[in-house]
């Protein structure tokens, strides 16, 4: 049994509830134990770095330190939490001055961090640690005939880590094929959804959402699958506003990759949070019983 | 002592990566061509980098470019000169908040500060609080639309009624004050 320190992040407690439910349920079936980090704090999203870089690293370091105390690698389902935690880890390992300064602050919570753990995105745990063969073995109800647009978004891939291929990623598609779904070509899959601009430049954000929805529709996707709560909310919940702003008629369901995996693993739709959508996930109906 | 130039200041504002080689920019425009928000910016990313290098401090600080940057890092991974443009945009935001200089009418600076205060107060972020503070500065039409989205999500159980907070909040606040001394409230 593989065990990880689980850092759900603020969005999964609220707006992304069904991502949390489906992450917990699918990992159980796959023999992965997620031990929720006790008393985790917000990673700062993108906004924190607007104000103070050092403070942003300190916030992430507190979570890393708590995971290190349990000698567990940290796993985040949210791409923003993942990116912030990953790069804080990297900077702390490479920069002793930064680590000193931050450890001085961590003392206030009786913590310290020495760079001993790894940070992973939940999708990486499925793809690399569990592995596609194992997943294929455990599939009970392949999602045959379901056309999925795999939306990577930004922070699961960017900034670039080591020598990973940030332009031609295929792991999302492979995961979808492993559960019997059909990944459709999705040329804009790496383009930003504009999530962080929703408040500061609404029109820019809505037009970015529109392009992504259009691209999924043009490629006959039944659903868009995401690996980030902010992408999900942005693409799904703002469809009415996109439609109003641009005179479009989008009704594209946007679900979490863990919800699709859960269905294929034979978990009931309700346990995966299916039914909480604003744009009903009707194409999933044949698979939800 | 010679004061550092604006371009040196910005290039060295990144704490962790020890500076950004803005000087190596070849003005190829890859960043602008990649940027999903470029149509809304008053200067393209390429131009902003050029303007920083030319020390056009006032013009840079008064542009909306960095506030309209979505932090998507698409430019960063493609820049042939290894300039981290997305981090430069972050650096400009921080610089502009410190100096309290930014273009009139932008929502970004107020929103960022409100968001940070929320986290410092509770250790976690809480969307409804953020939405409310934002609504004050938004137009009526957006307000109604935002309201519709929020109500729908509330009905689906996707928005909480009470703000979450972490348990060891006192330790957390003391930790924060070792990084930036803040007034207790
Ligand atoms: S992509 Fe890099 S080198 Fe090209 S203009 Fe932008 S910052 Fe300069
Ligand atoms: S990080 Fe900012 S400047 Fe760079 S491509 Fe994305 S939105 Fe444009």
Tab-separated table of C-alpha atoms and ligand atoms in Angstrom:
chain	number	residue	atom	x	y	z
A	1	UNK	CA	0.000	0.000	0.000
A	2	UNK	CA	1.432	3.342	-1.020
A	3	UNK	CA	0.905	6.147	1.445
A	4	UNK	CA	1.074	9.892	0.851
A	5	UNK	CA	0.500	13.091	2.775
A	6	UNK	CA	-2.603	14.505	1.126
A	7	UNK	CA	-2.897	18.262	0.715
A	8	UNK	CA	-6.412	18.845	-0.647
A	9	UNK	CA	-6.183	22.650	-0.701
A	10	UNK	CA	-8.869	25.273	-0.136
A	11	UNK	CA	-10.786	24.727	-3.372
A	12	UNK	CA	-11.381	21.054	-2.632
A	13	UNK	CA	-13.087	21.860	0.645
A	14	UNK	CA	-15.577	24.070	-1.123
A	15	UNK	CA	-16.040	24.614	-4.809
A	16	UNK	CA	-14.195	21.429	-5.777
A	17	UNK	CA	-15.865	19.103	-3.285
A	18	UNK	CA	-16.475	16.434	-5.894
A	19	UNK	CA	-12.777	16.413	-6.789
A	20	UNK	CA	-12.011	15.621	-3.171
A	21	UNK	CA	-14.637	12.874	-2.972
A	22	UNK	CA	-13.557	11.266	-6.217
A	23	UNK	CA	-9.838	11.478	-5.313
A	24	UNK	CA	-10.444	9.760	-1.989
A	25	UNK	CA	-12.669	7.056	-3.502
A	26	UNK	CA	-10.493	6.211	-6.501
A	27	UNK	CA	-7.256	6.045	-4.524
A	28	UNK	CA	-8.894	3.616	-2.084
A	29	UNK	CA	-9.725	1.227	-4.902
A	30	UNK	CA	-6.219	1.550	-6.326
A	31	UNK	CA	-4.518	0.728	-3.038
A	32	UNK	CA	-3.184	4.212	-2.402
A	33	UNK	CA	-3.609	5.726	1.011
A	34	UNK	CA	-4.057	9.474	1.266
A	35	UNK	CA	-3.400	10.687	4.772
A	36	UNK	CA	-4.739	14.224	4.981
A	37	UNK	CA	-2.127	16.675	6.219
A	38	UNK	CA	-3.184	17.710	9.633
A	39	UNK	CA	-3.845	21.479	9.822
A	40	UNK	CA	-2.627	22.321	6.309
A	41	UNK	CA	-2.822	25.953	5.196
A	42	UNK	CA	-3.623	27.695	1.909
A	43	UNK	CA	-0.825	27.505	-0.684
A	44	UNK	CA	-1.407	31.134	-1.626
A	45	UNK	CA	-2.757	30.346	-5.107
A	46	UNK	CA	-1.347	32.746	-7.683
A	47	UNK	CA	-2.269	35.792	-5.699
A	48	UNK	CA	0.228	35.412	-2.913
A	49	UNK	CA	3.153	35.830	-5.231
A	50	UNK	CA	1.731	39.200	-6.254
A	51	UNK	CA	2.413	40.504	-2.805
A	52	UNK	CA	5.399	38.841	-1.246
A	53	UNK	CA	7.520	36.041	-2.616
A	54	UNK	CA	9.165	35.058	0.655
A	55	UNK	CA	5.866	34.800	2.438
A	56	UNK	CA	4.479	32.688	-0.368
A	57	UNK	CA	7.313	30.187	0.088
A	58	UNK	CA	6.839	30.214	3.843
A	59	UNK	CA	3.197	29.214	3.530
A	60	UNK	CA	4.055	26.287	1.272
A	61	UNK	CA	7.000	25.305	3.442
A	62	UNK	CA	4.719	24.855	6.449
A	63	UNK	CA	2.786	22.166	4.558
A	64	UNK	CA	6.000	20.523	3.358
A	65	UNK	CA	7.353	20.471	6.902
A	66	UNK	CA	4.237	18.754	8.229
A	67	UNK	CA	4.483	16.074	5.522
A	68	UNK	CA	8.191	15.586	6.222
A	69	UNK	CA	7.428	15.045	9.890
A	70	UNK	CA	5.383	12.006	8.818
A	71	UNK	CA	8.093	10.982	6.306
A	72	UNK	CA	5.555	11.048	3.490
A	73	UNK	CA	5.693	12.551	0.023
A	74	UNK	CA	3.140	15.285	-0.487
A	75	UNK	CA	0.404	14.862	-3.070
A	76	UNK	CA	-1.841	17.683	-4.261
A	77	UNK	CA	-4.834	17.270	-6.591
A	78	UNK	CA	-4.963	21.005	-7.336
A	79	UNK	CA	-2.500	22.160	-9.967
A	80	UNK	CA	-1.883	25.488	-8.227
A	81	UNK	CA	-1.173	23.842	-4.857
A	82	UNK	CA	1.040	21.362	-6.671
A	83	UNK	CA	3.037	23.973	-8.549
A	84	UNK	CA	3.518	26.186	-5.513
A	85	UNK	CA	4.543	23.286	-3.282
A	86	UNK	CA	6.790	21.738	-5.914
A	87	UNK	CA	8.734	24.902	-6.605
A	88	UNK	CA	8.968	25.885	-2.965
A	89	UNK	CA	10.541	22.479	-2.379
A	90	UNK	CA	12.976	23.013	-5.236
A	91	UNK	CA	13.980	26.504	-4.137
A	92	UNK	CA	14.433	25.458	-0.516
A	93	UNK	CA	16.684	22.586	-1.582
A	94	UNK	CA	18.798	24.781	-3.808
A	95	UNK	CA	19.037	27.898	-1.707
A	96	UNK	CA	20.329	27.461	1.853
A	97	UNK	CA	19.816	31.141	2.693
A	98	UNK	CA	16.176	30.921	1.743
A	99	UNK	CA	15.807	27.686	3.717
A	100	UNK	CA	17.408	29.274	6.792
A	101	UNK	CA	15.137	32.243	6.681
A	102	UNK	CA	12.032	30.133	6.265
A	103	UNK	CA	13.033	27.638	8.934
A	104	UNK	CA	13.409	30.553	11.299
A	105	UNK	CA	9.747	31.419	10.631
A	106	UNK	CA	8.624	27.787	10.881
A	107	UNK	CA	10.022	27.567	14.421
A	108	UNK	CA	6.977	29.487	15.546
A	109	UNK	CA	4.897	26.429	14.722
A	110	UNK	CA	7.505	23.961	16.025
A	111	UNK	CA	8.314	22.855	12.506
A	112	UNK	CA	11.364	22.687	10.294
A	113	UNK	CA	11.983	21.499	6.777
A	114	UNK	CA	15.084	19.861	5.348
A	115	UNK	CA	14.016	19.030	1.784
A	116	UNK	CA	13.591	15.269	2.283
A	117	UNK	CA	10.259	14.727	0.557
A	118	UNK	CA	8.929	14.859	-3.002
A	119	UNK	CA	5.886	16.764	-4.206
A	120	UNK	CA	3.533	15.098	-6.676
A	121	UNK	CA	0.364	15.936	-8.511
A	122	UNK	CA	-2.375	13.367	-7.966
A	123	UNK	CA	-2.370	12.525	-11.658
A	124	UNK	CA	1.328	11.726	-11.428
A	125	UNK	CA	0.591	9.294	-8.594
A	126	UNK	CA	-1.888	7.488	-10.837
A	127	UNK	CA	0.261	7.603	-13.946
A	128	UNK	CA	3.714	6.921	-12.491
A	129	UNK	CA	3.285	5.282	-9.099
A	130	UNK	CA	0.177	3.148	-9.642
A	131	UNK	CA	0.782	2.729	-13.362
A	132	UNK	CA	-1.439	2.198	-16.368
A	133	UNK	CA	-1.294	-1.626	-16.244
A	134	UNK	CA	-2.527	-1.735	-12.697
A	135	UNK	CA	-5.312	0.705	-13.555
A	136	UNK	CA	-6.357	-1.343	-16.615
A	137	UNK	CA	-6.485	-4.436	-14.432
A	138	UNK	CA	-8.847	-2.811	-11.985
A	139	UNK	CA	-11.253	-1.318	-14.530
A	140	UNK	CA	-14.684	-2.868	-14.106
A	141	UNK	CA	-16.718	-0.721	-16.468
A	142	UNK	CA	-14.664	0.690	-19.317
A	143	UNK	CA	-16.054	4.040	-20.436
A	144	UNK	CA	-16.501	2.803	-23.985
A	145	UNK	CA	-17.739	5.408	-26.415
A	146	UNK	CA	-17.176	8.389	-24.132
A	147	UNK	CA	-15.316	11.134	-25.984
A	148	UNK	CA	-13.121	13.073	-23.596
A	149	UNK	CA	-11.217	16.307	-24.218
A	150	UNK	CA	-8.221	16.033	-21.874
A	151	UNK	CA	-7.534	19.502	-20.559
A	152	UNK	CA	-4.112	19.862	-18.941
A	153	UNK	CA	-4.191	23.595	-18.264
A	154	UNK	CA	-1.053	25.300	-17.051
A	155	UNK	CA	0.436	24.426	-13.770
A	156	UNK	CA	0.484	20.638	-13.956
A	157	UNK	CA	3.140	21.091	-16.656
A	158	UNK	CA	4.492	24.588	-16.275
A	159	UNK	CA	6.941	25.942	-15.266
A	160	UNK	CA	9.068	23.188	-16.771
A	161	UNK	CA	10.481	20.628	-14.350
A	162	UNK	CA	13.777	18.913	-15.178
A	163	UNK	CA	13.592	17.622	-18.727
A	164	UNK	CA	9.876	16.934	-18.983
A	165	UNK	CA	8.216	17.571	-22.344
A	166	UNK	CA	6.013	20.595	-21.802
A	167	UNK	CA	4.798	20.869	-25.395
A	168	UNK	CA	3.785	17.283	-26.293
A	169	UNK	CA	2.358	15.792	-23.134
A	170	UNK	CA	0.290	12.615	-23.633
A	171	UNK	CA	-0.106	11.204	-20.119
A	172	UNK	CA	-3.666	12.488	-19.704
A	173	UNK	CA	-4.724	10.835	-22.979
A	174	UNK	CA	-3.055	7.579	-21.953
A	175	UNK	CA	-4.861	7.597	-18.630
A	176	UNK	CA	-8.193	8.139	-20.387
A	177	UNK	CA	-7.485	5.288	-22.811
A	178	UNK	CA	-6.568	3.048	-19.884
A	179	UNK	CA	-10.096	3.421	-18.512
A	180	UNK	CA	-11.642	2.716	-21.898
A	181	UNK	CA	-12.624	6.279	-22.785
A	182	UNK	CA	-11.735	7.865	-26.098
A	183	UNK	CA	-9.484	10.914	-25.817
A	184	UNK	CA	-10.273	13.309	-28.684
A	185	UNK	CA	-7.659	15.614	-30.193
A	186	UNK	CA	-7.734	18.809	-28.190
A	187	UNK	CA	-5.308	21.306	-29.722
A	188	UNK	CA	-5.818	23.908	-26.985
A	189	UNK	CA	-5.247	21.417	-24.165
A	190	UNK	CA	-2.207	23.289	-22.839
A	191	UNK	CA	-3.693	26.778	-23.116
A	192	UNK	CA	-4.517	28.718	-19.981
A	193	UNK	CA	-8.174	28.878	-18.820
A	194	UNK	CA	-7.711	32.383	-17.428
A	195	UNK	CA	-8.749	31.356	-13.915
A	196	UNK	CA	-6.513	33.866	-12.196
A	197	UNK	CA	-7.888	36.686	-14.354
A	198	UNK	CA	-11.575	36.165	-13.574
A	199	UNK	CA	-11.594	38.976	-11.110
A	200	UNK	CA	-8.893	41.240	-12.466
A	201	UNK	CA	-9.858	41.013	-16.136
A	202	UNK	CA	-13.157	39.248	-16.547
A	203	UNK	CA	-13.527	39.648	-20.299
A	204	UNK	CA	-10.077	38.283	-21.000
A	205	UNK	CA	-10.827	35.295	-18.774
A	206	UNK	CA	-14.218	34.654	-20.383
A	207	UNK	CA	-12.789	34.786	-23.857
A	208	UNK	CA	-10.111	32.255	-22.887
A	209	UNK	CA	-12.870	29.984	-21.556
A	210	UNK	CA	-14.851	30.460	-24.750
A	211	UNK	CA	-11.895	29.343	-26.898
A	212	UNK	CA	-11.429	26.196	-24.841
A	213	UNK	CA	-15.125	25.291	-24.974
A	214	UNK	CA	-15.258	25.936	-28.703
A	215	UNK	CA	-12.208	23.789	-29.296
A	216	UNK	CA	-13.741	20.903	-27.322
A	217	UNK	CA	-17.002	21.226	-29.228
A	218	UNK	CA	-15.222	21.389	-32.597
A	219	UNK	CA	-13.572	18.079	-31.752
A	220	UNK	CA	-16.876	16.463	-30.743
A	221	UNK	CA	-15.980	15.943	-27.104
A	222	UNK	CA	-18.803	14.707	-24.844
A	223	UNK	CA	-17.045	16.079	-21.786
A	224	UNK	CA	-13.945	18.053	-20.885
A	225	UNK	CA	-11.852	16.386	-18.176
A	226	UNK	CA	-9.694	18.488	-15.864
A	227	UNK	CA	-7.062	17.890	-13.195
A	228	UNK	CA	-7.480	21.177	-11.347
A	229	UNK	CA	-10.383	22.664	-9.376
A	230	UNK	CA	-9.750	26.152	-10.677
A	231	UNK	CA	-9.847	25.043	-14.295
A	232	UNK	CA	-13.005	23.049	-13.592
A	233	UNK	CA	-14.860	25.939	-11.996
A	234	UNK	CA	-13.710	28.367	-14.608
A	235	UNK	CA	-14.705	26.184	-17.545
A	236	UNK	CA	-17.980	24.961	-16.089
A	237	UNK	CA	-19.505	27.599	-13.853
A	238	UNK	CA	-18.772	30.517	-16.140
A	239	UNK	CA	-20.445	29.019	-19.208
A	240	UNK	CA	-23.651	31.015	-18.657
A	241	UNK	CA	-21.584	34.189	-18.564
A	242	UNK	CA	-19.613	33.205	-21.657
A	243	UNK	CA	-22.897	32.525	-23.445
A	244	UNK	CA	-24.320	35.860	-22.390
A	245	UNK	CA	-21.181	37.778	-23.287
A	246	UNK	CA	-20.502	36.199	-26.667
A	247	UNK	CA	-23.976	35.036	-27.747
A	248	UNK	CA	-22.890	31.389	-27.732
A	249	UNK	CA	-24.887	28.376	-26.552
A	250	UNK	CA	-22.316	26.206	-24.829
A	251	UNK	CA	-23.497	23.349	-22.615
A	252	UNK	CA	-20.270	21.394	-22.235
A	253	UNK	CA	-19.983	19.218	-19.123
A	254	UNK	CA	-16.658	19.621	-17.340
A	255	UNK	CA	-15.667	16.823	-14.969
A	256	UNK	CA	-12.635	15.737	-12.973
A	257	UNK	CA	-10.435	12.973	-14.350
A	258	UNK	CA	-10.874	11.221	-11.003
A	259	UNK	CA	-14.635	11.101	-11.514
A	260	UNK	CA	-14.149	9.329	-14.839
A	261	UNK	CA	-11.618	6.961	-13.326
A	262	UNK	CA	-13.962	6.264	-10.428
A	263	UNK	CA	-16.827	5.331	-12.747
A	264	UNK	CA	-14.561	2.985	-14.685
A	265	UNK	CA	-13.396	1.414	-11.430
A	266	UNK	CA	-17.031	0.648	-10.638
A	267	UNK	CA	-17.660	3.324	-8.005
A	268	UNK	CA	-21.162	4.778	-7.887
A	269	UNK	CA	-21.604	8.228	-9.404
A	270	UNK	CA	-22.966	9.744	-6.241
A	271	UNK	CA	-19.899	8.759	-4.218
A	272	UNK	CA	-17.791	10.586	-6.814
A	273	UNK	CA	-19.739	13.799	-6.458
A	274	UNK	CA	-21.447	13.394	-9.819
A	275	UNK	CA	-24.680	15.397	-9.721
A	276	UNK	CA	-23.182	18.587	-8.314
A	277	UNK	CA	-22.590	20.038	-11.774
A	278	UNK	CA	-24.043	23.275	-13.019
A	279	UNK	CA	-23.893	21.979	-16.579
A	280	UNK	CA	-25.419	18.500	-16.161
A	281	UNK	CA	-23.018	15.678	-16.974
A	282	UNK	CA	-25.623	13.832	-19.072
A	283	UNK	CA	-23.084	11.984	-21.245
A	284	UNK	CA	-21.985	10.144	-18.090
A	285	UNK	CA	-25.453	8.725	-17.401
A	286	UNK	CA	-24.896	5.376	-19.151
A	287	UNK	CA	-21.930	4.756	-16.843
A	288	UNK	CA	-23.200	5.996	-13.480
A	289	UNK	CA	-25.360	3.162	-12.213
B	1	UNK	CA	26.477	55.140	-3.959
B	2	UNK	CA	24.791	54.708	-7.317
B	3	UNK	CA	21.115	53.828	-7.167
B	4	UNK	CA	20.331	50.636	-9.090
B	5	UNK	CA	18.497	51.253	-12.323
B	6	UNK	CA	14.852	50.221	-12.680
B	7	UNK	CA	15.860	47.371	-14.968
B	8	UNK	CA	18.385	46.067	-12.415
B	9	UNK	CA	15.783	46.306	-9.688
B	10	UNK	CA	13.241	44.289	-11.642
B	11	UNK	CA	15.786	41.757	-12.873
B	12	UNK	CA	16.887	41.109	-9.291
B	13	UNK	CA	13.524	41.094	-7.602
B	14	UNK	CA	13.223	37.337	-7.702
B	15	UNK	CA	14.291	36.086	-4.347
B	16	UNK	CA	14.634	32.408	-5.092
B	17	UNK	CA	16.054	32.288	-8.568
B	18	UNK	CA	18.592	35.021	-7.925
B	19	UNK	CA	17.655	37.287	-10.751
B	20	UNK	CA	16.411	37.046	-14.272
B	21	UNK	CA	18.665	37.675	-17.308
B	22	UNK	CA	16.464	40.353	-18.899
B	23	UNK	CA	19.536	41.654	-20.652
B	24	UNK	CA	19.669	38.583	-22.895
B	25	UNK	CA	16.258	39.242	-24.467
B	26	UNK	CA	16.563	39.221	-28.241
B	27	UNK	CA	13.116	40.816	-28.736
B	28	UNK	CA	11.946	37.840	-30.795
B	29	UNK	CA	8.306	38.207	-29.736
B	30	UNK	CA	7.770	34.514	-28.936
B	31	UNK	CA	6.343	35.530	-25.582
B	32	UNK	CA	3.788	37.894	-27.138
B	33	UNK	CA	2.841	35.319	-29.754
B	34	UNK	CA	2.189	32.734	-27.040
B	35	UNK	CA	0.361	34.947	-24.582
B	36	UNK	CA	-3.382	34.212	-24.257
B	37	UNK	CA	-4.082	37.632	-22.737
B	38	UNK	CA	-2.037	39.747	-25.144
B	39	UNK	CA	-5.097	41.285	-26.822
B	40	UNK	CA	-6.071	42.944	-23.568
B	41	UNK	CA	-2.659	44.312	-22.639
B	42	UNK	CA	-1.642	47.855	-23.473
B	43	UNK	CA	1.925	46.681	-24.139
B	44	UNK	CA	2.822	43.166	-25.273
B	45	UNK	CA	5.111	41.071	-23.038
B	46	UNK	CA	7.974	41.563	-25.516
B	47	UNK	CA	7.537	45.312	-25.350
B	48	UNK	CA	7.353	45.373	-21.579
B	49	UNK	CA	10.668	43.511	-21.366
B	50	UNK	CA	12.124	46.068	-23.791
B	51	UNK	CA	10.684	48.951	-21.778
B	52	UNK	CA	12.134	47.588	-18.535
B	53	UNK	CA	15.518	47.361	-20.186
B	54	UNK	CA	15.177	50.951	-21.364
B	55	UNK	CA	14.370	51.948	-17.761
B	56	UNK	CA	10.989	53.394	-18.716
B	57	UNK	CA	9.845	53.020	-15.144
B	58	UNK	CA	6.764	55.230	-15.168
B	59	UNK	CA	5.461	53.815	-18.424
B	60	UNK	CA	5.969	50.260	-17.219
B	61	UNK	CA	4.314	50.823	-13.852
B	62	UNK	CA	1.376	52.540	-15.498
B	63	UNK	CA	0.724	49.738	-17.940
B	64	UNK	CA	-1.890	47.077	-17.353
B	65	UNK	CA	0.266	44.326	-18.881
B	66	UNK	CA	1.459	42.593	-15.721
B	67	UNK	CA	-1.926	42.890	-14.005
B	68	UNK	CA	-3.502	41.156	-16.992
B	69	UNK	CA	-0.920	38.380	-16.986
B	70	UNK	CA	-2.627	35.087	-16.127
B	71	UNK	CA	0.596	33.517	-14.790
B	72	UNK	CA	0.294	30.658	-17.247
B	73	UNK	CA	4.074	30.328	-17.843
B	74	UNK	CA	3.526	29.576	-21.507
B	75	UNK	CA	5.889	32.374	-22.504
B	76	UNK	CA	8.456	31.251	-19.933
B	77	UNK	CA	8.762	27.711	-21.270
B	78	UNK	CA	9.170	28.994	-24.827
B	79	UNK	CA	11.563	31.911	-24.423
B	80	UNK	CA	14.764	31.142	-26.355
B	81	UNK	CA	16.791	33.362	-23.999
B	82	UNK	CA	15.665	31.547	-20.813
B	83	UNK	CA	13.964	34.603	-19.443
B	84	UNK	CA	11.231	33.798	-16.962
B	85	UNK	CA	8.698	36.309	-18.241
B	86	UNK	CA	5.868	35.073	-16.006
B	87	UNK	CA	8.036	35.602	-12.916
B	88	UNK	CA	8.957	39.038	-14.203
B	89	UNK	CA	5.257	39.875	-14.359
B	90	UNK	CA	4.938	38.715	-10.745
B	91	UNK	CA	7.909	40.865	-9.808
B	92	UNK	CA	6.267	43.884	-11.436
B	93	UNK	CA	3.066	43.261	-9.491
B	94	UNK	CA	4.976	43.160	-6.219
B	95	UNK	CA	6.971	46.229	-7.130
B	96	UNK	CA	3.817	48.102	-8.023
B	97	UNK	CA	2.119	47.111	-4.745
B	98	UNK	CA	5.156	48.171	-2.707
B	99	UNK	CA	5.422	51.491	-4.473
B	100	UNK	CA	1.661	51.957	-4.512
B	101	UNK	CA	1.767	52.954	-8.162
B	102	UNK	CA	-0.544	51.402	-10.683
B	103	UNK	CA	-2.870	52.309	-13.521
B	104	UNK	CA	-6.187	53.816	-12.385
B	105	UNK	CA	-9.203	51.553	-12.267
B	106	UNK	CA	-7.482	48.165	-12.092
B	107	UNK	CA	-9.101	45.563	-9.838
B	108	UNK	CA	-6.003	43.365	-9.536
B	109	UNK	CA	-4.029	45.265	-6.862
B	110	UNK	CA	-6.938	45.579	-4.416
B	111	UNK	CA	-7.982	42.011	-5.004
B	112	UNK	CA	-4.497	40.645	-4.370
B	113	UNK	CA	-4.190	42.503	-1.117
B	114	UNK	CA	-7.634	41.432	0.063
B	115	UNK	CA	-6.888	37.828	-0.755
B	116	UNK	CA	-3.650	37.882	1.184
B	117	UNK	CA	-5.298	39.461	4.197
B	118	UNK	CA	-7.949	36.727	4.175
B	119	UNK	CA	-5.329	34.020	4.277
B	120	UNK	CA	-3.346	35.733	6.992
B	121	UNK	CA	-6.450	36.030	9.120
B	122	UNK	CA	-7.547	32.403	8.840
B	123	UNK	CA	-4.799	30.341	7.218
B	124	UNK	CA	-7.186	29.366	4.450
B	125	UNK	CA	-8.972	31.135	1.652
B	126	UNK	CA	-12.704	31.515	1.446
B	127	UNK	CA	-14.292	32.287	-1.880
B	128	UNK	CA	-17.445	34.146	-0.704
B	129	UNK	CA	-15.382	36.692	1.222
B	130	UNK	CA	-13.252	37.288	-1.813
B	131	UNK	CA	-16.275	37.593	-4.016
B	132	UNK	CA	-17.873	40.169	-1.745
B	133	UNK	CA	-14.837	42.385	-1.577
B	134	UNK	CA	-14.579	42.164	-5.310
B	135	UNK	CA	-18.218	43.015	-5.913
B	136	UNK	CA	-17.741	46.430	-4.380
B	137	UNK	CA	-15.371	47.331	-7.122
B	138	UNK	CA	-17.233	45.684	-9.987
B	139	UNK	CA	-19.985	46.954	-12.237
B	140	UNK	CA	-23.653	46.089	-11.670
B	141	UNK	CA	-23.987	43.663	-14.547
B	142	UNK	CA	-21.050	41.592	-13.327
B	143	UNK	CA	-22.516	41.781	-9.861
B	144	UNK	CA	-25.750	40.178	-10.952
B	145	UNK	CA	-23.979	37.510	-12.959
B	146	UNK	CA	-21.656	36.729	-10.079
B	147	UNK	CA	-24.692	36.477	-7.821
B	148	UNK	CA	-26.343	33.953	-10.114
B	149	UNK	CA	-23.247	31.755	-10.200
B	150	UNK	CA	-22.808	31.944	-6.433
B	151	UNK	CA	-26.446	31.075	-5.692
B	152	UNK	CA	-26.388	28.105	-8.030
B	153	UNK	CA	-23.251	26.807	-6.398
B	154	UNK	CA	-24.656	27.364	-2.925
B	155	UNK	CA	-27.689	25.257	-3.884
B	156	UNK	CA	-25.447	22.463	-5.118
B	157	UNK	CA	-23.572	22.499	-1.809
B	158	UNK	CA	-20.431	23.826	-3.411
B	159	UNK	CA	-20.056	27.028	-1.409
B	160	UNK	CA	-19.640	26.956	2.365
B	161	UNK	CA	-21.566	29.136	4.771
B	162	UNK	CA	-18.763	29.640	7.268
B	163	UNK	CA	-15.191	30.607	6.568
B	164	UNK	CA	-12.707	27.791	7.272
B	165	UNK	CA	-9.677	28.369	9.482
B	166	UNK	CA	-6.692	26.360	10.536
B	167	UNK	CA	-6.253	25.119	14.102
B	168	UNK	CA	-2.863	26.473	15.081
B	169	UNK	CA	-3.731	29.948	13.914
B	170	UNK	CA	-1.707	31.763	16.597
B	171	UNK	CA	1.460	29.914	15.674
B	172	UNK	CA	0.687	30.575	12.039
B	173	UNK	CA	0.356	34.312	12.582
B	174	UNK	CA	3.601	34.439	14.548
B	175	UNK	CA	5.286	32.500	11.754
B	176	UNK	CA	4.070	35.048	9.234
B	177	UNK	CA	5.264	37.948	11.343
B	178	UNK	CA	8.792	36.492	11.290
B	179	UNK	CA	8.721	36.996	7.532
B	180	UNK	CA	6.884	40.285	7.289
B	181	UNK	CA	6.176	42.222	10.458
B	182	UNK	CA	2.442	42.865	10.405
B	183	UNK	CA	0.232	44.780	12.704
B	184	UNK	CA	-1.781	42.441	14.858
B	185	UNK	CA	-5.510	42.872	14.475
C	1	LIG	S1	10.449	35.303	-25.846
C	1	LIG	FE1	12.195	35.866	-24.523
C	1	LIG	S2	13.771	36.649	-25.934
C	1	LIG	FE2	11.816	36.613	-27.080
C	1	LIG	S3	10.980	38.701	-26.781
C	1	LIG	FE3	10.096	37.422	-25.173
C	1	LIG	S4	11.487	37.700	-23.438
C	1	LIG	FE4	12.596	38.420	-25.240
C	2	LIG	S1	2.538	34.059	-18.187
C	2	LIG	FE1	1.479	36.005	-18.496
C	2	LIG	S2	2.665	37.050	-20.067
C	2	LIG	FE2	3.266	34.908	-20.124
C	2	LIG	S3	1.965	33.989	-21.708
C	2	LIG	FE3	0.938	33.682	-19.734
C	2	LIG	S4	-0.457	35.429	-19.510
C	2	LIG	FE4	1.037	35.973	-21.125
